[in-house]
C-alpha cells in the first residue's frame, strides 16, 4: 500500500514470498484494492504460488522467480 501511495514515474513491484491469506485472517477489501491495482506488478516465487495469487485476486503475476534469484528478477523488471 505504501509503495502505491508514493509518487513518481517508477514502476511498482511486489515479490510475494509468502501467501499470508492462506493461514492468517486479513482484510479482504484492502488486499484486493492493493493486489488488483494496475500499477502494481506482482512476482511470485513458484508456479503454485502464481496459481494461488491468480485464484485469490484474479490477477496473473508478471513472472516467477524462485528463491529471490537476482538474475531472474533483473530479467523480469528490465534491469
mmCIF file of C-alpha atoms in Angstrom:
data_model
loop_
_atom_site.group_PDB
_atom_site.id
_atom_site.type_symbol
_atom_site.label_atom_id
_atom_site.label_comp_id
_atom_site.label_asym_id
_atom_site.label_seq_id
_atom_site.Cartn_x
_atom_site.Cartn_y
_atom_site.Cartn_z
ATOM 1 C CA UNK A 1 0.000 0.000 0.000
ATOM 2 C CA UNK A 2 2.820 2.417 0.857
ATOM 3 C CA UNK A 3 4.524 1.775 -2.452
ATOM 4 C CA UNK A 4 1.329 2.563 -4.352
ATOM 5 C CA UNK A 5 0.932 5.844 -2.459
ATOM 6 C CA UNK A 6 4.402 7.039 -3.480
ATOM 7 C CA UNK A 7 4.525 9.491 -6.345
ATOM 8 C CA UNK A 8 6.911 9.309 -9.250
ATOM 9 C CA UNK A 9 7.277 7.585 -12.536
ATOM 10 C CA UNK A 10 8.896 4.391 -11.303
ATOM 11 C CA UNK A 11 7.283 1.012 -11.759
ATOM 12 C CA UNK A 12 5.991 -0.752 -8.659
ATOM 13 C CA UNK A 13 6.792 -4.411 -7.980
ATOM 14 C CA UNK A 14 5.705 -6.778 -5.242
ATOM 15 C CA UNK A 15 7.558 -10.049 -4.780
ATOM 16 C CA UNK A 16 5.220 -12.344 -2.877
ATOM 17 C CA UNK A 17 7.291 -14.871 -0.984
ATOM 18 C CA UNK A 18 4.556 -15.978 1.394
ATOM 19 C CA UNK A 19 0.803 -16.099 0.872
ATOM 20 C CA UNK A 20 -0.381 -14.872 4.259
ATOM 21 C CA UNK A 21 -4.050 -15.145 3.363
ATOM 22 C CA UNK A 22 -3.772 -18.939 3.337
ATOM 23 C CA UNK A 23 -3.214 -19.197 7.093
ATOM 24 C CA UNK A 24 -3.937 -15.788 8.628
ATOM 25 C CA UNK A 25 -7.049 -13.647 8.565
ATOM 26 C CA UNK A 26 -6.707 -10.465 6.549
ATOM 27 C CA UNK A 27 -8.903 -7.608 5.473
ATOM 28 C CA UNK A 28 -10.146 -8.804 2.089
ATOM 29 C CA UNK A 29 -11.151 -5.367 0.779
ATOM 30 C CA UNK A 30 -7.739 -3.837 1.418
ATOM 31 C CA UNK A 31 -5.930 -6.860 -0.022
ATOM 32 C CA UNK A 32 -8.000 -6.729 -3.215
ATOM 33 C CA UNK A 33 -7.509 -2.975 -3.600
ATOM 34 C CA UNK A 34 -3.736 -3.390 -3.349
ATOM 35 C CA UNK A 35 -3.221 -6.581 -5.341
ATOM 36 C CA UNK A 36 -5.595 -5.621 -8.160
ATOM 37 C CA UNK A 37 -4.117 -2.159 -8.608
ATOM 38 C CA UNK A 38 -2.923 -1.974 -12.235
ATOM 39 C CA UNK A 39 0.202 -0.034 -11.187
ATOM 40 C CA UNK A 40 1.423 -2.977 -9.093
ATOM 41 C CA UNK A 41 3.394 -5.733 -10.814
ATOM 42 C CA UNK A 42 3.298 -8.969 -8.839
ATOM 43 C CA UNK A 43 6.100 -11.534 -8.936
ATOM 44 C CA UNK A 44 5.577 -14.999 -7.436
ATOM 45 C CA UNK A 45 8.170 -17.421 -6.080
ATOM 46 C CA UNK A 46 6.758 -20.573 -7.703
ATOM 47 C CA UNK A 47 4.149 -21.726 -10.174
ATOM 48 C CA UNK A 48 1.910 -22.959 -7.361
ATOM 49 C CA UNK A 49 2.121 -19.535 -5.701
ATOM 50 C CA UNK A 50 1.365 -17.833 -9.016
ATOM 51 C CA UNK A 51 -1.715 -20.043 -9.401
ATOM 52 C CA UNK A 52 -2.850 -19.203 -5.847
ATOM 53 C CA UNK A 53 -2.310 -15.477 -6.402
ATOM 54 C CA UNK A 54 -4.326 -15.523 -9.611
ATOM 55 C CA UNK A 55 -7.072 -17.538 -7.942
ATOM 56 C CA UNK A 56 -7.160 -15.169 -4.952
ATOM 57 C CA UNK A 57 -7.193 -11.782 -6.681
ATOM 58 C CA UNK A 58 -7.874 -12.657 -10.330
ATOM 59 C CA UNK A 59 -4.590 -11.062 -11.397
ATOM 60 C CA UNK A 60 -1.804 -13.024 -13.022
ATOM 61 C CA UNK A 61 1.723 -12.367 -11.740
ATOM 62 C CA UNK A 62 4.110 -10.919 -14.324
ATOM 63 C CA UNK A 63 6.692 -13.572 -13.560
ATOM 64 C CA UNK A 64 8.018 -16.303 -11.321
ATOM 65 C CA UNK A 65 11.363 -16.021 -9.532
ATOM 66 C CA UNK A 66 12.468 -18.867 -7.326
ATOM 67 C CA UNK A 67 14.420 -18.083 -4.174
ATOM 68 C CA UNK A 68 14.774 -14.357 -4.914
ATOM 69 C CA UNK A 69 17.357 -15.014 -7.656
ATOM 70 C CA UNK A 70 18.808 -11.669 -8.626
ATOM 71 C CA UNK A 71 19.404 -12.520 -12.292
ATOM 72 C CA UNK A 72 15.818 -13.715 -12.752
ATOM 73 C CA UNK A 73 14.443 -10.610 -11.049
ATOM 74 C CA UNK A 74 16.513 -8.309 -13.253
ATOM 75 C CA UNK A 75 15.201 -10.050 -16.381
ATOM 76 C CA UNK A 76 11.601 -9.510 -15.281
ATOM 77 C CA UNK A 77 11.952 -5.878 -14.184
ATOM 78 C CA UNK A 78 14.148 -4.965 -17.136
ATOM 79 C CA UNK A 79 17.272 -4.098 -15.162
#
